[in-house]
Coordinates of C-alpha atoms in Angstrom, one line a residue:
M1 CA 126.2 125.2 123.8
A2 CA 128.2 128.3 123.9
A3 CA 129.9 130.1 126.9
L4 CA 129.3 133.8 127.0
A5 CA 131.0 136.7 128.8
F6 CA 129.2 139.9 129.7
V7 CA 131.1 143.2 129.5
P8 CA 129.3 146.4 130.5
V9 CA 129.7 149.3 128.1
I10 CA 130.6 152.5 130.0
P11 CA 129.6 155.7 128.1
A12 CA 132.2 158.4 127.6
P13 CA 131.8 161.5 129.8
A14 CA 130.3 164.6 128.3
F15 CA 132.7 167.4 127.7
A16 CA 130.3 170.3 127.0
F17 CA 126.9 171.7 127.5
E18 CA 124.9 174.3 125.7
I19 CA 122.7 177.0 127.2
F20 CA 121.0 179.8 125.3
G21 CA 122.8 178.8 122.2
Y22 CA 126.3 179.0 123.7
T23 CA 128.5 176.0 124.3
F24 CA 130.6 175.8 127.5
F25 CA 133.6 173.6 128.4
E26 CA 133.7 172.2 124.9
S27 CA 136.6 169.8 124.6
K28 CA 139.2 170.3 121.9
K29 CA 138.2 167.0 120.3
S30 CA 134.6 168.1 119.9
A31 CA 135.7 171.3 118.2
E32 CA 138.2 169.6 115.7
S33 CA 137.6 170.3 112.0
E34 CA 137.5 167.5 109.5
S35 CA 140.8 165.8 108.7
P36 CA 142.1 166.3 105.1
D37 CA 142.4 162.5 104.9
A38 CA 138.9 161.9 106.3
Q39 CA 137.2 158.8 105.1
H40 CA 133.6 159.5 104.1
Y41 CA 131.1 156.7 103.7
T42 CA 127.4 155.9 103.3
I43 CA 125.8 153.3 105.4
E44 CA 122.8 150.9 105.2
L45 CA 121.7 149.1 108.3
D46 CA 119.2 146.2 107.9
I47 CA 117.8 144.5 111.1
A48 CA 115.6 141.5 110.5
S49 CA 113.3 142.2 113.5
D50 CA 110.0 144.0 114.2
S51 CA 111.2 145.0 117.7
D52 CA 111.7 148.7 118.0
D53 CA 113.7 148.2 121.2
L54 CA 116.1 145.9 119.5
K55 CA 116.4 148.3 116.5
N56 CA 117.2 151.3 118.7
R57 CA 119.7 149.3 120.7
V58 CA 121.6 148.1 117.6
E59 CA 121.5 151.6 115.9
S60 CA 122.9 153.1 119.0
A61 CA 125.6 150.5 119.4
S62 CA 126.9 150.9 115.8
L63 CA 129.4 153.7 115.8
L64 CA 129.3 154.0 112.1
Y65 CA 125.5 154.3 112.0
S66 CA 125.1 156.6 115.0
G67 CA 127.9 158.8 113.7
R68 CA 126.9 158.9 110.1
D69 CA 126.1 162.6 110.2
S70 CA 129.1 163.5 112.4
T71 CA 132.7 164.3 111.5
P72 CA 134.0 161.2 109.5
P73 CA 136.9 159.0 110.6
P74 CA 140.2 161.0 110.1
S75 CA 141.7 158.3 107.8
S76 CA 140.9 155.1 106.0
A77 CA 142.8 153.1 108.7
A78 CA 140.7 154.7 111.4
F79 CA 137.6 153.9 109.4
L80 CA 138.6 150.2 109.0
S81 CA 139.5 150.0 112.7
R82 CA 136.1 151.4 113.6
L83 CA 134.5 149.0 111.2
D84 CA 136.3 146.0 112.8
A85 CA 134.8 147.0 116.2
E86 CA 131.3 147.0 114.8
Y87 CA 131.0 143.3 115.1
G88 CA 131.6 143.2 118.9
R89 CA 129.4 146.2 119.6
I90 CA 126.4 144.9 117.6
V91 CA 126.7 141.4 119.1
A92 CA 126.8 143.0 122.6
A93 CA 123.7 144.9 121.7
L94 CA 121.9 141.7 120.7
Y95 CA 122.9 140.2 124.0
T96 CA 121.4 143.1 125.9
E97 CA 118.0 142.2 124.4
G98 CA 118.4 138.4 124.9
Y99 CA 119.5 137.4 121.4
Y100 CA 122.4 134.9 121.6
G101 CA 122.2 133.2 118.2
G102 CA 122.3 136.2 115.9
T103 CA 124.6 136.9 113.0
V104 CA 126.2 140.1 111.8
A105 CA 127.4 140.5 108.2
I106 CA 129.3 143.7 107.2
T107 CA 130.4 144.5 103.7
V108 CA 132.1 147.5 102.1
D109 CA 131.2 148.0 98.5
G110 CA 130.1 144.3 98.5
K111 CA 133.4 143.0 100.0
D112 CA 133.5 141.2 103.4
A113 CA 134.7 143.9 105.8
S114 CA 136.7 141.4 107.9
A115 CA 138.8 140.5 104.9
I116 CA 139.9 144.1 104.1
P117 CA 143.5 144.8 105.4
L118 CA 144.0 148.0 107.5
D119 CA 146.3 149.5 104.8
A120 CA 143.9 149.0 102.0
E121 CA 143.1 151.9 99.7
L122 CA 139.3 152.6 99.7
P123 CA 137.1 154.5 97.4
K124 CA 136.2 158.1 98.3
T125 CA 132.8 157.3 99.6
P126 CA 132.3 153.5 100.0
V127 CA 128.9 152.0 100.8
V128 CA 128.8 150.1 104.1
K129 CA 126.1 147.5 104.4
I130 CA 125.3 145.9 107.8
D131 CA 122.9 143.0 107.9
V132 CA 121.8 141.9 111.3
N133 CA 119.8 138.7 111.8
P134 CA 119.1 138.5 115.6
G135 CA 117.7 135.0 115.6
R136 CA 115.3 133.9 118.3
Q137 CA 115.1 135.6 121.7
F138 CA 116.4 133.5 124.6
R139 CA 114.9 133.1 128.1
F140 CA 116.6 132.2 131.3
G141 CA 116.8 128.4 131.9
Q142 CA 118.6 127.2 135.1
V143 CA 119.6 130.0 137.5
D144 CA 122.1 129.0 140.2
I145 CA 123.1 131.6 142.8
S146 CA 125.7 130.7 145.4
G147 CA 127.1 132.8 148.3
R148 CA 124.1 135.1 148.5
A149 CA 123.8 137.2 151.7
P150 CA 122.2 134.9 154.4
Q151 CA 119.6 137.6 155.3
P152 CA 118.2 140.6 153.5
P153 CA 119.4 144.0 154.5
P154 CA 117.1 146.2 156.6
K155 CA 114.2 147.5 154.6
D156 CA 115.5 151.0 154.1
D157 CA 118.9 149.7 153.1
R158 CA 118.0 147.1 150.5
P159 CA 119.2 147.5 146.9
E160 CA 116.8 149.3 144.6
K161 CA 115.8 145.9 143.1
T162 CA 116.5 142.3 144.1
I163 CA 117.6 139.8 141.4
E164 CA 114.0 138.5 141.4
E165 CA 112.6 142.0 140.7
L166 CA 115.2 142.5 138.0
G167 CA 114.1 139.3 136.3
L168 CA 116.9 136.8 136.9
V169 CA 114.5 133.9 137.2
P170 CA 113.7 131.0 134.9
G171 CA 111.4 131.9 132.0
Q172 CA 112.2 135.6 131.9
V173 CA 113.8 137.2 128.8
A174 CA 117.5 136.6 129.2
K175 CA 118.9 140.1 128.7
S176 CA 122.6 140.4 129.5
T177 CA 121.9 143.7 131.3
I178 CA 119.8 141.7 133.8
V179 CA 122.7 139.5 134.7
L180 CA 125.0 142.5 135.2
Q181 CA 122.5 144.4 137.3
S182 CA 121.7 141.3 139.3
E183 CA 125.4 140.8 140.1
Q184 CA 125.6 144.3 141.4
S185 CA 122.4 143.7 143.5
L186 CA 124.0 140.6 145.0
I187 CA 127.1 142.6 145.9
D188 CA 125.1 145.5 147.3
E189 CA 123.2 143.0 149.6
W190 CA 126.5 142.1 151.3
R191 CA 127.8 145.7 151.4
Q192 CA 124.6 146.8 153.2
L193 CA 125.4 144.1 155.8
G194 CA 128.8 145.6 156.4
Y195 CA 131.0 143.6 153.9
P196 CA 132.6 146.3 151.7
K197 CA 134.7 144.0 149.5
A198 CA 132.1 141.6 148.4
N199 CA 132.7 140.6 144.8
I200 CA 131.6 138.2 142.0
A201 CA 133.8 135.1 142.3
L202 CA 132.1 133.0 139.6
R203 CA 130.2 134.0 136.5
D204 CA 129.1 131.4 134.0
A205 CA 126.5 131.9 131.3
V206 CA 125.8 129.1 128.8
A207 CA 123.5 129.5 125.8
D208 CA 121.6 126.3 124.9
H209 CA 120.6 126.9 121.3
P210 CA 118.3 123.9 120.8
T211 CA 116.0 125.2 123.7
D212 CA 116.7 128.9 123.3
T213 CA 117.6 129.2 127.0
L214 CA 120.4 130.7 128.9
D215 CA 121.7 128.9 132.0
V216 CA 123.4 131.3 134.5
S217 CA 125.6 130.5 137.5
V218 CA 126.8 133.3 139.7
G219 CA 128.9 132.9 142.8
V220 CA 129.4 135.7 145.3
A221 CA 132.3 136.0 147.7
S222 CA 131.4 138.2 150.7
G223 CA 134.9 139.1 151.9
P224 CA 135.4 140.1 155.6
P225 CA 133.2 142.4 157.5
A226 CA 134.6 145.8 158.3
V227 CA 134.6 148.9 160.5
Y228 CA 135.9 152.3 159.6
G229 CA 139.6 152.6 160.1
D230 CA 141.7 155.7 159.7
I231 CA 139.9 158.6 158.0
G232 CA 142.2 160.8 155.9
V233 CA 141.7 164.0 154.0
T234 CA 143.4 165.1 150.8
G235 CA 143.1 168.3 148.7
T236 CA 142.7 170.9 151.4
E237 CA 144.2 174.3 151.1
K238 CA 142.3 176.6 153.5
M239 CA 139.9 174.1 155.0
N240 CA 140.6 172.5 158.4
P241 CA 141.0 168.7 157.7
D242 CA 139.7 167.8 161.2
F243 CA 136.6 169.8 160.6
I244 CA 136.0 167.9 157.3
V245 CA 136.2 164.6 159.1
K246 CA 133.8 165.8 161.7
Q247 CA 131.3 167.1 159.0
S248 CA 131.5 163.7 157.2
G249 CA 130.0 162.0 160.3
L250 CA 132.4 159.0 159.8
K251 CA 134.0 157.7 163.0
P252 CA 136.7 155.1 163.3
G253 CA 135.4 151.8 164.8
Q254 CA 131.8 152.2 163.5
P255 CA 130.5 149.3 161.4
Y256 CA 130.8 149.9 157.7
D257 CA 127.7 151.0 155.9
P258 CA 127.7 152.4 152.3
D259 CA 124.8 154.7 153.2
D260 CA 127.2 156.4 155.6
L261 CA 129.6 157.2 152.7
A262 CA 126.8 158.6 150.6
K263 CA 125.6 160.7 153.5
A264 CA 129.2 161.9 154.2
Q265 CA 129.6 163.1 150.6
K266 CA 126.3 165.0 150.8
Q267 CA 127.1 166.6 154.1
L268 CA 130.4 167.8 152.7
R269 CA 128.8 169.2 149.5
R270 CA 126.2 171.2 151.5
L271 CA 129.1 173.3 152.9
Q272 CA 129.3 174.9 149.5
V273 CA 133.1 175.2 149.7
F274 CA 134.1 172.4 147.4
N275 CA 134.1 172.0 143.7
A276 CA 134.4 168.2 144.1
V277 CA 134.0 165.7 146.9
R278 CA 134.9 162.0 146.7
V279 CA 134.7 159.4 149.5
V280 CA 137.2 156.7 148.6
E281 CA 137.4 153.3 150.3
G282 CA 140.7 151.6 150.9
D283 CA 141.6 148.7 148.7
T284 CA 141.7 146.0 151.5
V285 CA 140.3 145.4 154.9
A286 CA 143.0 145.3 157.5
P287 CA 143.5 142.2 159.7
D288 CA 141.8 144.1 162.6
G289 CA 138.7 144.7 160.4
G290 CA 139.5 148.4 159.7
L291 CA 138.8 149.8 156.3
P292 CA 140.6 153.1 155.7
I293 CA 138.6 155.9 154.2
T294 CA 139.9 158.9 152.3
L295 CA 137.9 162.1 151.8
N296 CA 139.2 163.7 148.6
V297 CA 138.1 167.4 148.1
V298 CA 138.8 170.2 145.7
E299 CA 138.2 173.6 147.3
R300 CA 136.3 176.4 145.5
K301 CA 137.5 180.0 145.4
R302 CA 136.6 181.6 148.7
H303 CA 135.3 184.9 147.4
L304 CA 132.2 185.3 145.3
I305 CA 130.5 188.4 143.8
G306 CA 127.1 188.3 142.1
G307 CA 123.9 190.1 141.3
G308 CA 120.6 190.0 139.5
V309 CA 117.9 192.0 137.9
S310 CA 114.1 191.5 138.3
Y311 CA 111.2 193.3 136.6
S312 CA 107.5 193.5 136.7
T313 CA 105.1 196.1 135.4
T314 CA 103.6 196.6 138.9
D315 CA 106.8 196.5 141.0
G316 CA 109.2 198.1 138.6
V317 CA 112.9 197.1 138.3
G318 CA 114.9 195.5 141.1
L319 CA 118.7 195.4 141.3
D320 CA 120.5 193.0 143.6
G321 CA 124.2 192.6 144.4
Y322 CA 126.1 190.5 146.9
W323 CA 129.6 189.7 148.1
E324 CA 130.4 186.4 149.8
H325 CA 133.3 184.9 151.6
R326 CA 132.8 181.1 151.7
N327 CA 135.5 180.1 154.3
L328 CA 136.4 182.7 156.8
F329 CA 138.3 180.7 159.5
G330 CA 138.9 177.3 157.9
Q331 CA 135.6 175.6 158.9
A332 CA 133.3 176.8 156.0
E333 CA 132.1 179.9 157.9
K334 CA 130.3 182.1 155.5
L335 CA 129.9 185.9 155.5
R336 CA 127.5 187.4 152.9
L337 CA 126.8 191.1 152.3
D338 CA 123.6 191.9 150.3
A339 CA 122.3 195.1 148.8
R340 CA 119.1 195.7 146.9
V341 CA 117.3 198.6 145.3
G342 CA 113.8 197.8 144.2
G343 CA 110.6 199.5 143.0
I344 CA 112.5 201.5 140.4
Q345 CA 109.6 202.8 138.3
S346 CA 109.8 206.5 139.0
V347 CA 112.6 209.1 139.1
N348 CA 112.1 209.9 142.8
P349 CA 114.5 207.9 145.0
E350 CA 112.1 208.3 147.9
D351 CA 109.8 205.9 146.1
F352 CA 112.5 203.2 145.9
T353 CA 112.9 200.2 148.3
Y354 CA 116.4 199.8 149.7
A355 CA 117.9 197.0 151.7
L356 CA 121.4 196.4 153.1
G357 CA 122.2 193.2 155.1
A358 CA 124.9 191.0 156.4
T359 CA 124.6 187.3 157.2
F360 CA 127.1 185.0 159.0
T361 CA 126.7 181.3 158.9
K362 CA 128.6 178.8 161.0
P363 CA 127.9 175.2 159.8
G364 CA 128.3 172.1 161.9
I365 CA 127.0 173.4 165.2
Y366 CA 126.0 170.3 167.4
T367 CA 125.5 168.1 164.4
P368 CA 126.9 168.2 160.8
T369 CA 123.5 169.4 159.5
T370 CA 122.9 172.1 162.1
D371 CA 123.9 175.7 161.3
L372 CA 124.2 178.8 163.4
I373 CA 123.0 181.9 161.5
A374 CA 123.4 185.5 162.6
S375 CA 122.1 188.4 160.5
I376 CA 121.4 192.1 160.5
L377 CA 119.2 193.9 157.9
A378 CA 118.4 197.5 157.4
Q379 CA 115.8 198.4 154.9
R380 CA 113.3 200.9 153.6
E381 CA 110.3 199.3 152.0
V382 CA 107.9 201.4 149.8
V383 CA 104.8 199.8 148.5
D384 CA 101.3 201.2 147.7
A385 CA 99.9 200.2 151.1
Y386 CA 102.8 201.5 153.4
T387 CA 106.3 202.9 153.8
E388 CA 108.4 201.3 156.5
E389 CA 112.0 201.7 157.7
S390 CA 113.5 199.0 159.9
V391 CA 116.6 197.5 161.4
T392 CA 116.3 193.8 162.3
G393 CA 118.8 191.5 163.9
Q394 CA 118.5 187.7 164.2
L395 CA 120.3 184.8 165.8
G396 CA 119.2 181.3 165.3
F397 CA 119.7 177.8 164.0
T398 CA 118.7 175.7 161.0
H399 CA 118.7 171.9 161.0
E400 CA 118.2 169.3 158.3
F401 CA 116.5 166.3 159.9
D402 CA 116.8 164.3 156.7
D403 CA 117.0 164.8 152.9
R404 CA 113.5 166.3 152.8
L405 CA 112.6 167.7 156.3
K406 CA 114.2 171.0 157.5
G407 CA 113.5 173.2 160.5
S408 CA 114.6 176.6 161.8
V409 CA 114.3 178.7 164.9
A410 CA 115.7 182.1 165.7
G411 CA 115.5 185.1 168.1
S412 CA 114.7 188.3 166.4
L413 CA 114.7 192.0 167.5
A414 CA 113.4 194.7 165.1
F415 CA 113.1 198.5 165.4
L416 CA 110.5 199.8 162.9
K417 CA 109.0 203.1 161.7
T418 CA 105.7 202.5 159.8
D419 CA 103.7 205.0 157.8
D420 CA 100.5 203.4 156.5
N421 CA 96.7 204.1 156.4
F422 CA 96.6 203.6 160.2
G423 CA 99.0 206.5 160.6
K424 CA 102.7 206.8 161.7
R425 CA 103.9 204.5 164.4
D426 CA 107.1 203.2 166.0
F427 CA 107.6 199.6 167.1
I428 CA 110.1 197.5 169.1
F429 CA 109.2 194.0 167.9
A430 CA 110.8 190.9 169.6
S431 CA 109.9 187.5 168.2
L432 CA 110.9 183.9 167.8
P433 CA 110.3 183.0 164.1
S434 CA 110.4 179.3 163.5
S435 CA 109.5 177.0 160.6
L436 CA 109.2 173.3 159.6
E437 CA 109.4 172.5 155.9
Y438 CA 109.0 169.3 154.0
D439 CA 109.9 169.0 150.4
G440 CA 108.6 165.8 148.8
S441 CA 108.9 167.0 145.2
N442 CA 111.3 165.6 142.6
D443 CA 113.0 168.9 141.7
E444 CA 113.7 172.1 143.6
K445 CA 113.4 174.5 140.6
N446 CA 111.0 172.7 138.3
P447 CA 109.0 170.0 140.1
T448 CA 106.8 167.6 138.1
S449 CA 105.6 165.3 140.8
G450 CA 105.3 165.2 144.6
Y451 CA 104.3 167.8 147.1
R452 CA 105.7 170.5 149.5
T453 CA 104.4 171.9 152.8
K454 CA 105.6 174.5 155.3
L455 CA 104.4 175.5 158.7
S456 CA 105.6 178.9 160.2
L457 CA 105.1 180.1 163.7
E458 CA 106.3 183.5 165.1
P459 CA 105.5 184.2 168.8
F460 CA 106.1 187.9 169.4
Y461 CA 106.1 190.7 171.9
E462 CA 105.7 194.3 170.8
A463 CA 107.1 196.7 173.5
N464 CA 105.6 200.1 172.6
F465 CA 102.0 198.8 172.7
G466 CA 102.6 196.0 175.1
N467 CA 101.1 193.3 172.9
M468 CA 101.9 189.6 172.9
G469 CA 100.7 187.1 170.3
V470 CA 101.6 184.8 167.5
I471 CA 101.8 184.9 163.7
A472 CA 101.1 181.5 162.0
S473 CA 100.8 180.3 158.5
L474 CA 100.5 177.0 156.7
E475 CA 101.3 176.6 153.0
G476 CA 101.4 173.6 150.6
S477 CA 101.7 172.7 147.0
V478 CA 101.2 169.5 144.9
Y479 CA 102.4 168.5 141.5
V480 CA 100.6 165.8 139.5
P481 CA 102.0 164.5 136.2
L482 CA 99.2 164.0 133.6
G483 CA 101.5 162.7 130.9
E484 CA 105.1 163.2 129.6
R485 CA 104.4 166.9 128.7
L486 CA 101.7 167.9 131.1
V487 CA 101.8 168.7 134.9
L488 CA 99.0 170.0 137.0
A489 CA 100.4 172.2 139.8
A490 CA 98.3 173.6 142.7
R491 CA 99.1 175.5 145.9
A492 CA 97.2 176.8 148.9
G493 CA 98.0 178.9 151.9
A494 CA 96.4 180.3 155.0
G495 CA 97.6 182.4 157.9
S496 CA 96.4 184.1 161.1
I497 CA 97.6 186.7 163.7
L498 CA 96.5 186.4 167.3
G499 CA 97.0 188.7 170.2
A500 CA 97.1 192.2 168.7
P501 CA 94.9 194.5 166.6
A502 CA 96.1 195.5 163.1
D503 CA 96.8 199.1 164.0
E504 CA 99.2 198.1 166.7
L505 CA 101.4 195.9 164.5
P506 CA 104.1 196.8 161.9
A507 CA 102.7 196.9 158.4
S508 CA 105.3 194.4 157.2
R509 CA 104.0 191.8 159.8
L510 CA 100.4 192.1 158.5
F511 CA 99.1 190.0 155.6
L512 CA 98.9 191.7 152.2
L513 CA 98.7 189.7 149.0
G514 CA 99.3 190.4 145.3
G515 CA 102.3 190.2 143.1
G516 CA 104.4 187.7 141.2
Q517 CA 104.6 185.2 144.1
S518 CA 101.0 185.7 145.1
I519 CA 97.9 186.7 143.2
R520 CA 99.3 187.7 139.8
G521 CA 97.7 190.6 138.0
Y522 CA 97.3 192.8 141.1
G523 CA 99.7 195.3 142.6
Y524 CA 102.5 194.1 144.8
R525 CA 101.1 193.7 148.4
N526 CA 97.9 195.6 147.3
V527 CA 95.3 193.0 148.1
G528 CA 93.8 193.1 151.6
P529 CA 91.2 194.7 153.8
R530 CA 90.1 198.2 152.7
L531 CA 89.0 201.2 154.7
A532 CA 85.9 203.2 153.9
N533 CA 87.9 205.4 151.6
G534 CA 89.2 202.4 149.6
D535 CA 92.7 202.5 151.0
V536 CA 94.4 199.1 151.6
V537 CA 95.5 198.0 155.1
G538 CA 97.1 194.8 156.2
G539 CA 95.0 191.9 157.4
R540 CA 95.3 189.5 160.4
S541 CA 94.4 186.5 158.3
Y542 CA 94.5 185.4 154.7
V543 CA 93.6 182.6 152.3
E544 CA 95.1 182.2 148.8
G545 CA 95.6 179.5 146.2
S546 CA 96.8 178.9 142.6
V547 CA 96.3 176.3 139.9
E548 CA 98.6 176.0 136.9
M549 CA 98.7 173.7 133.9
R550 CA 102.3 173.3 132.9
I551 CA 102.5 172.3 129.3
K552 CA 105.8 171.4 127.5
V553 CA 105.6 172.4 123.9
T554 CA 109.2 171.3 123.2
D555 CA 111.9 169.9 125.4
S556 CA 112.9 173.5 126.5
I557 CA 109.8 175.6 125.9
G558 CA 106.5 175.4 127.9
V559 CA 103.3 177.4 128.3
V560 CA 101.5 177.7 131.6
P561 CA 97.9 179.0 131.9
F562 CA 97.1 179.8 135.5
V563 CA 94.5 181.1 137.9
D564 CA 95.3 182.7 141.3
A565 CA 92.7 183.7 144.0
G566 CA 92.6 184.9 147.6
N567 CA 92.4 187.8 150.0
A568 CA 93.4 189.0 153.4
F569 CA 90.9 189.9 156.1
S570 CA 90.6 192.2 159.2
S571 CA 89.7 189.4 161.6
S572 CA 92.1 186.9 163.0
Y573 CA 90.4 184.1 161.1
P574 CA 89.3 184.2 157.4
D575 CA 85.7 185.4 157.4
F576 CA 85.6 186.3 153.7
S577 CA 84.3 189.8 154.6
E578 CA 86.4 190.9 151.7
P579 CA 85.7 189.6 148.2
V580 CA 88.0 186.9 146.9
K581 CA 90.3 188.5 144.3
I582 CA 91.0 186.4 141.2
G583 CA 93.8 186.8 138.7
A584 CA 94.3 184.8 135.5
G585 CA 96.9 184.7 132.8
I586 CA 99.4 182.7 130.8
G587 CA 103.1 182.2 131.2
L588 CA 106.0 181.2 129.1
R589 CA 108.8 178.9 130.4
Y590 CA 112.3 178.4 128.9
D591 CA 114.2 175.5 130.6
T592 CA 117.9 176.4 131.0
G593 CA 118.8 173.2 132.8
L594 CA 119.5 175.3 135.9
G595 CA 115.8 176.1 136.2
P596 CA 113.2 177.6 134.0
I597 CA 113.1 181.3 133.0
R598 CA 109.6 182.5 133.8
V599 CA 107.6 185.2 132.0
D600 CA 104.0 185.5 133.3
A601 CA 101.3 187.9 132.0
A602 CA 98.2 188.3 134.1
V603 CA 95.0 190.4 134.4
P604 CA 93.0 191.1 137.6
L605 CA 89.4 189.7 137.1
N606 CA 87.8 191.9 139.8
P607 CA 90.2 194.8 140.3
D608 CA 89.9 197.8 142.6
N609 CA 90.4 201.3 141.2
D610 CA 94.1 201.3 142.1
D611 CA 94.9 197.9 140.5
P612 CA 96.7 197.7 137.1
N613 CA 94.9 196.6 134.0
F614 CA 97.5 193.8 133.6
A615 CA 100.9 192.8 134.9
I616 CA 104.0 191.1 133.5
Y617 CA 106.5 189.2 135.7
I618 CA 109.9 187.9 134.9
G619 CA 111.9 185.6 137.1
L620 CA 113.9 182.3 137.5
G621 CA 112.1 179.1 138.5
Q622 CA 108.5 178.2 138.6
A623 CA 106.0 180.5 140.5
F624 CA 105.7 177.8 143.2

């Protein structure tokens, strides 16, 4: 029998990333040129096994093999030191796959590597030969767990996998990683019950070579239960420490729960004023049961300037710019000024769309995830179907119910001048826009599974015509993986306006489809009911949908054939009095790691006379 110790291997942190061919934050070490005394070598690695998993594990564990095409060791002494470490790394790799009777033989030009002194002179390019004989794969024999939590944590708080689900049971393959993961699971069970200092007090693993089994004994010490003690803050410059504590949601005297700490970190990150946030537990639980907590933060620069450019063949060029102050009064209050010029496809400035706005956000109203938002927006919007000038003010709240469910409600007052195919009209439009949104997808910018849905309601009163009513819409999308490189994405939406005729509503409040975020291939907001002369007007209902097949050609490049369809209608409910408009095309995606760059080319399959022959759209992120 042999006693074994398991030591987890922690990967080194990454020091650089590459985007569009440029490398950022590259460490000095990664940029070093080859040393003049560098020790070159060639290597042969022979693994006596048919297991691809084992071969990959050993090849990754061997520094000399995995680094054979990289910068060589800077000297012969460094080479020999790295060579000496090969034994332990490869044996550890064998353990991770359940091989405890293996042998590793390493030679340098036929000489036993372990017998070569560190100051030996080596040939210019010696041949390293590594022979690995893993032996037989072991399985767990007797498994003895002591000190396990007396009851499982609540269902929502249980560790991701129990020791049984991980495979620490007699008869399963005895991978060392299973033992390490099981130990953490046993600790997490106690932590979820309020014992923050639970630890492994006993670890004993004995390999029985005659039976090819591994007997494991693990003892867990729970430590004392705890409540939150003093909560401190470090790293603040302009932020109010008391506000940080409030936003964390942690309160002295409450029972310890590791989920609280994860939630506190997330709630502080959502303020968008910190480069880094760490929630640090105290080393020991005080005699009164209090566990001190420290919130370590690093503040970001308070001022931010940015901008962007968008383009489509139907909408022209759009230019955006903004200035933002992230922390006005020390409690993460945000002031943002936005400006936009769009529709730049002619030389006449009267054909451009202009917008100028200011938004003030006060986080942490009532709850840490409730924000007060006040905004004012002045804009002139020029599209084929109408020209509208407006000033809109809003005051409202947004609230995150949990990680996926968000809601908002606001009071809005708008003064509008509209010139469309119904004529010129003025409006005073008071409304209560509200929404409820659920995001069950796996990625905000590039989802590959899950679904999303959004319900919007806007009760309104229009003073000049004396109309009351409601604008409602429901949208949803679903993402279905069909393989590692194929995702089927689909979306659908419908909406209705009740309480007012179309000619007594602002054009911007009516439904018009078409454009890069709607039915691609058609003019922007140029799909809707048409008058007898063929002019487009806004509708009081709509239905639309899209289907995409997202195909990854390489890890960073994808192609996306798609079909969009829909229309808006004069009635308050879709009656399909207008023909369904269909657009089809193909897109190209380049994954930047921050979201895909999107280029879509589309054609309208049943266009009207004023629709383009084709359209190209460029943007960031998927279409939906």
